[in-house]
Short mmCIF file of N, CA and C in Angstrom, two decimals:
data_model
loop_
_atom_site.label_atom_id
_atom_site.label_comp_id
_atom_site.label_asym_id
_atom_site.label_seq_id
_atom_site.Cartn_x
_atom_site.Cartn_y
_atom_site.Cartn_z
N UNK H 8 104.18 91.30 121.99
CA UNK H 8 104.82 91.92 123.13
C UNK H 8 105.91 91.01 123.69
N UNK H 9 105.65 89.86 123.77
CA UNK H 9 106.49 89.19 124.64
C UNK H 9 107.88 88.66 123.36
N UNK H 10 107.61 88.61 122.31
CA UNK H 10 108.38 88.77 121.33
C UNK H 10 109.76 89.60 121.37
N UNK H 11 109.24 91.17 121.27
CA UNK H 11 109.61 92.15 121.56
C UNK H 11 110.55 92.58 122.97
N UNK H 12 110.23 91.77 123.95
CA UNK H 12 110.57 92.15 125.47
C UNK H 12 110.19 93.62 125.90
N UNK H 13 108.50 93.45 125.45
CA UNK H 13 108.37 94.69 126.25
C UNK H 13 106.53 94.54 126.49
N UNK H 14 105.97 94.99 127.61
CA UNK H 14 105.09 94.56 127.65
C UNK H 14 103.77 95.31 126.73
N UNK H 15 102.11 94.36 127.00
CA UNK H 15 101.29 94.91 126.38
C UNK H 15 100.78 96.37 126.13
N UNK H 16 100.25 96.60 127.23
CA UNK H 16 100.36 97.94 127.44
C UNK H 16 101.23 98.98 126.48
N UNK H 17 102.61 98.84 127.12
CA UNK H 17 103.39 99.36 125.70
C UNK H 17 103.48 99.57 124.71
N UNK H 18 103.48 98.23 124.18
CA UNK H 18 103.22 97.67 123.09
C UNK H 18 102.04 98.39 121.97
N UNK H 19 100.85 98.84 123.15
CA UNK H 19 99.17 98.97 122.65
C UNK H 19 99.93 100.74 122.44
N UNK H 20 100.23 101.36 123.43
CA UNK H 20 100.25 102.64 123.14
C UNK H 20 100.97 102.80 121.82
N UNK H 21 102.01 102.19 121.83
CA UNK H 21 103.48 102.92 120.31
C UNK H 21 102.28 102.40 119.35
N UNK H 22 101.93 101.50 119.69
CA UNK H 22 101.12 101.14 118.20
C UNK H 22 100.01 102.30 117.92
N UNK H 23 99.00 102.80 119.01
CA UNK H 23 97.81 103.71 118.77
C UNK H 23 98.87 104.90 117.95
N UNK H 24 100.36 105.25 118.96
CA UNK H 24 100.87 106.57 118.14
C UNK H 24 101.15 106.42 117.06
N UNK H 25 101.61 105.14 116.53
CA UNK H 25 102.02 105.62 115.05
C UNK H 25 101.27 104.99 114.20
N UNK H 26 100.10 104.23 114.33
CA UNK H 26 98.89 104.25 113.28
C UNK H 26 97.32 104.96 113.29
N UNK H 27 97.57 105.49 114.97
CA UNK H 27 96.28 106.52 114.80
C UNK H 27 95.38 105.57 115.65
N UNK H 28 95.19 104.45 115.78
CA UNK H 28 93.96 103.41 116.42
C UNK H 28 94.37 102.15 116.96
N UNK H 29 93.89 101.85 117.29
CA UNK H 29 93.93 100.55 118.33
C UNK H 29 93.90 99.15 117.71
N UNK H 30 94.97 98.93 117.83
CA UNK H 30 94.63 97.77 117.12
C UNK H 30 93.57 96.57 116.62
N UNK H 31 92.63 96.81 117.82
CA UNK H 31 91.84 96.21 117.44
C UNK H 31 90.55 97.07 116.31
N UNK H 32 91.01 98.00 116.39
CA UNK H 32 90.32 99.10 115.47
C UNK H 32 91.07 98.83 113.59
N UNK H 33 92.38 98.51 113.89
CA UNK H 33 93.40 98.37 113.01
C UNK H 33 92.61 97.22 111.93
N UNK H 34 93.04 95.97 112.19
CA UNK H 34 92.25 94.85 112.02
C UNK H 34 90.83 94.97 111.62
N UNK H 35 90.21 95.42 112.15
CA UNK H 35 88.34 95.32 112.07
C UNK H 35 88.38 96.26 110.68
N UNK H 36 88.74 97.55 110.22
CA UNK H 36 89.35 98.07 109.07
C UNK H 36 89.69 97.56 108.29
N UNK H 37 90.51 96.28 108.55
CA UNK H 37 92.10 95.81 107.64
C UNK H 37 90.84 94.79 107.04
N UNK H 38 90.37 94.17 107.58
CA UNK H 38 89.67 93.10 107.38
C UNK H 38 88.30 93.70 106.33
N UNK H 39 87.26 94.87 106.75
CA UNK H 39 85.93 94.94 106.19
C UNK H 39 87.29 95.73 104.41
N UNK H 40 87.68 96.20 104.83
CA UNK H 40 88.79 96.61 103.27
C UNK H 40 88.75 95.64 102.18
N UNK H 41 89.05 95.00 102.90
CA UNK H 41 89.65 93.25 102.23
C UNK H 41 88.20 92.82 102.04
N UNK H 42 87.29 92.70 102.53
CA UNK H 42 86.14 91.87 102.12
C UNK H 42 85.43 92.73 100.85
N UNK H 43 85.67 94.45 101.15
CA UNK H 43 85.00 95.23 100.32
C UNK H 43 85.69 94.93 98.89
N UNK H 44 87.30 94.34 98.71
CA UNK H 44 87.89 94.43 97.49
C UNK H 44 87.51 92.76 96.98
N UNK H 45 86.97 91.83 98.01
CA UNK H 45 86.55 90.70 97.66
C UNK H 45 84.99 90.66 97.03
N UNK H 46 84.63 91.75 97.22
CA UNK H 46 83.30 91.82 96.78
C UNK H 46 83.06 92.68 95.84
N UNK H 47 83.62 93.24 95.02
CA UNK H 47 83.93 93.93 94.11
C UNK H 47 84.49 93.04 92.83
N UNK H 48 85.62 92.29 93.28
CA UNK H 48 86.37 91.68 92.15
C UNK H 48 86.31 90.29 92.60
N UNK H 49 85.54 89.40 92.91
CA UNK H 49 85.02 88.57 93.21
C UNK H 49 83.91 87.74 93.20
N UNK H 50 83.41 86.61 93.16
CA UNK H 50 82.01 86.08 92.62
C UNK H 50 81.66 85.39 93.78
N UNK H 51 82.34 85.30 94.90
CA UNK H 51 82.28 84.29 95.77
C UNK H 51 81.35 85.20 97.00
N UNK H 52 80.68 83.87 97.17
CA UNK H 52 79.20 84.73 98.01
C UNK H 52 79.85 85.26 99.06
N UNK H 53 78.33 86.11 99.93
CA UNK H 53 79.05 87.12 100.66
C UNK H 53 79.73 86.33 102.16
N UNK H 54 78.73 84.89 102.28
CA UNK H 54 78.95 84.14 103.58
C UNK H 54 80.53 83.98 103.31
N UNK H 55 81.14 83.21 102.11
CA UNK H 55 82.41 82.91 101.95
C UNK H 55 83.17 83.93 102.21
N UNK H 56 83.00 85.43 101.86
CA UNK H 56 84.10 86.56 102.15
C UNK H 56 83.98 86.54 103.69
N UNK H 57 82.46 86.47 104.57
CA UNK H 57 83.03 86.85 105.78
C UNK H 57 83.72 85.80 106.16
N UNK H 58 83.56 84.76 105.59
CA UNK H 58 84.89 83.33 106.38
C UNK H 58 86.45 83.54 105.92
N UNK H 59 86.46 83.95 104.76
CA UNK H 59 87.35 84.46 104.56
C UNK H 59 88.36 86.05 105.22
N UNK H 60 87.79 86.24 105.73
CA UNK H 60 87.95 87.43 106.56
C UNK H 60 87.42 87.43 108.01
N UNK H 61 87.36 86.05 108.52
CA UNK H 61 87.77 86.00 109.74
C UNK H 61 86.31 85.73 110.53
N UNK H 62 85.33 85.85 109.74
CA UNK H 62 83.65 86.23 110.56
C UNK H 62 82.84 84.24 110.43
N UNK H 63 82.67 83.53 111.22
CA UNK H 63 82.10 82.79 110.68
C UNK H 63 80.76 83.01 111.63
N UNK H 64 80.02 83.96 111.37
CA UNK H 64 79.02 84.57 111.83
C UNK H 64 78.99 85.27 110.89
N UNK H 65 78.20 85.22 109.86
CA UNK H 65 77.70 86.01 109.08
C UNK H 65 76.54 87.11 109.42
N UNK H 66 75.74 87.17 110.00
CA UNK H 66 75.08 88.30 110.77
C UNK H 66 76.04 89.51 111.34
N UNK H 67 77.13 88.83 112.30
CA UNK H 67 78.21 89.54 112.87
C UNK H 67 78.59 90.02 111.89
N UNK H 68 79.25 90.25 110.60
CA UNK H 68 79.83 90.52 109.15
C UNK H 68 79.21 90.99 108.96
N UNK H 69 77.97 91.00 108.72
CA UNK H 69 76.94 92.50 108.04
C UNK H 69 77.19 93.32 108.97
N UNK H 70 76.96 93.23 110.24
CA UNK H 70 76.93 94.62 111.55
C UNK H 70 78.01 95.29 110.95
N UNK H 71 79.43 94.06 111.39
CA UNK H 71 80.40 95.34 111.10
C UNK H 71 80.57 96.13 109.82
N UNK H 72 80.35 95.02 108.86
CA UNK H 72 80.50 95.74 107.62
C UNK H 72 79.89 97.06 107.23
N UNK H 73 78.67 97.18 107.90
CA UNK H 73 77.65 97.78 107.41
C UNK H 73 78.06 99.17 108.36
N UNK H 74 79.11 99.07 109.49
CA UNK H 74 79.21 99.89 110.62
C UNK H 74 80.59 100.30 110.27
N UNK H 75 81.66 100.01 109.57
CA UNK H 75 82.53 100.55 108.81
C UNK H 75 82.57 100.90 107.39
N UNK H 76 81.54 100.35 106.67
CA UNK H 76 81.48 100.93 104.76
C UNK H 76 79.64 101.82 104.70
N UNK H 77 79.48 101.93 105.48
CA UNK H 77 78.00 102.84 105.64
C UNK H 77 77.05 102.19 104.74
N UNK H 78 76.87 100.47 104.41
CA UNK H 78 76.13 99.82 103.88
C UNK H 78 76.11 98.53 104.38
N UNK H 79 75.05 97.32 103.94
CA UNK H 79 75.70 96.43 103.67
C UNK H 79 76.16 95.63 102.64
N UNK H 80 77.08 94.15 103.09
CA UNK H 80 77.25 93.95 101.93
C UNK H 80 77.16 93.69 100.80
N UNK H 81 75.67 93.34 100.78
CA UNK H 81 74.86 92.88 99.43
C UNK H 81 74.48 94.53 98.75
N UNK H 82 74.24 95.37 99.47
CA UNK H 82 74.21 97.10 98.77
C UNK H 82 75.42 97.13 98.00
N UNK H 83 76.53 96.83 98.95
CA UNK H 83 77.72 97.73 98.55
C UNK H 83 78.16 96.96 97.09
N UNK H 84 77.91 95.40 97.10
CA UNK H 84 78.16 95.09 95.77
C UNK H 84 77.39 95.21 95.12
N UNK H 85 76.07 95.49 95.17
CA UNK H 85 74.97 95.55 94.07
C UNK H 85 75.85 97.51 93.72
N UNK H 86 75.91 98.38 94.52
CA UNK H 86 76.09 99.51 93.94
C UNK H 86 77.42 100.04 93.36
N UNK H 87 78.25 98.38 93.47
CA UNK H 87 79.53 98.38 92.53
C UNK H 87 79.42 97.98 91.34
N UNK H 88 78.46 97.80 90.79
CA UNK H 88 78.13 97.00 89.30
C UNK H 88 77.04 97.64 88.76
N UNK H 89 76.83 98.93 89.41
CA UNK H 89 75.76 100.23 88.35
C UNK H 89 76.79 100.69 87.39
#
């Protein structure tokens, strides 16, 4: 925002209109995506993807994960390699 010269607020709305969600909705998405394609094509345990993606709370990383991919992440890669 302050980049821009225009404030947050602002800033928060143009963004909800032209991607649909909130940024912080944006991100939390952008991120369990990215861990789901790290755990798929990847060997690196699941603690390392959530550090890698921002979680160094691994408990916290299952919630969300499990609350945006309708699993968690030890399911979702065990049921990528049937």
């Amino acid at each position: 925002a302050l980049a821009l010269h225009v404030s947050l607020p602002y800033l928060s709305s143009k963004f909800k209109e032209k991607m649909g969600c909130t940024f912080t909705e944006y991100l939390l998405r952008y991120r369990m995506n990215k861990a789901a394609e790290l755990l798929i094509e990847s060997r690196l345990s699941i603690v390392e993807i959530a550090s890698l993606v921002g979680y160094q709370d691994y408990a916290q990383f299952s919630k969300m994960f499990k609350k945006i991919k309708g699993s968690s992440p030890k399911n979702f890669r065990n049921n990528q390699t049937l």
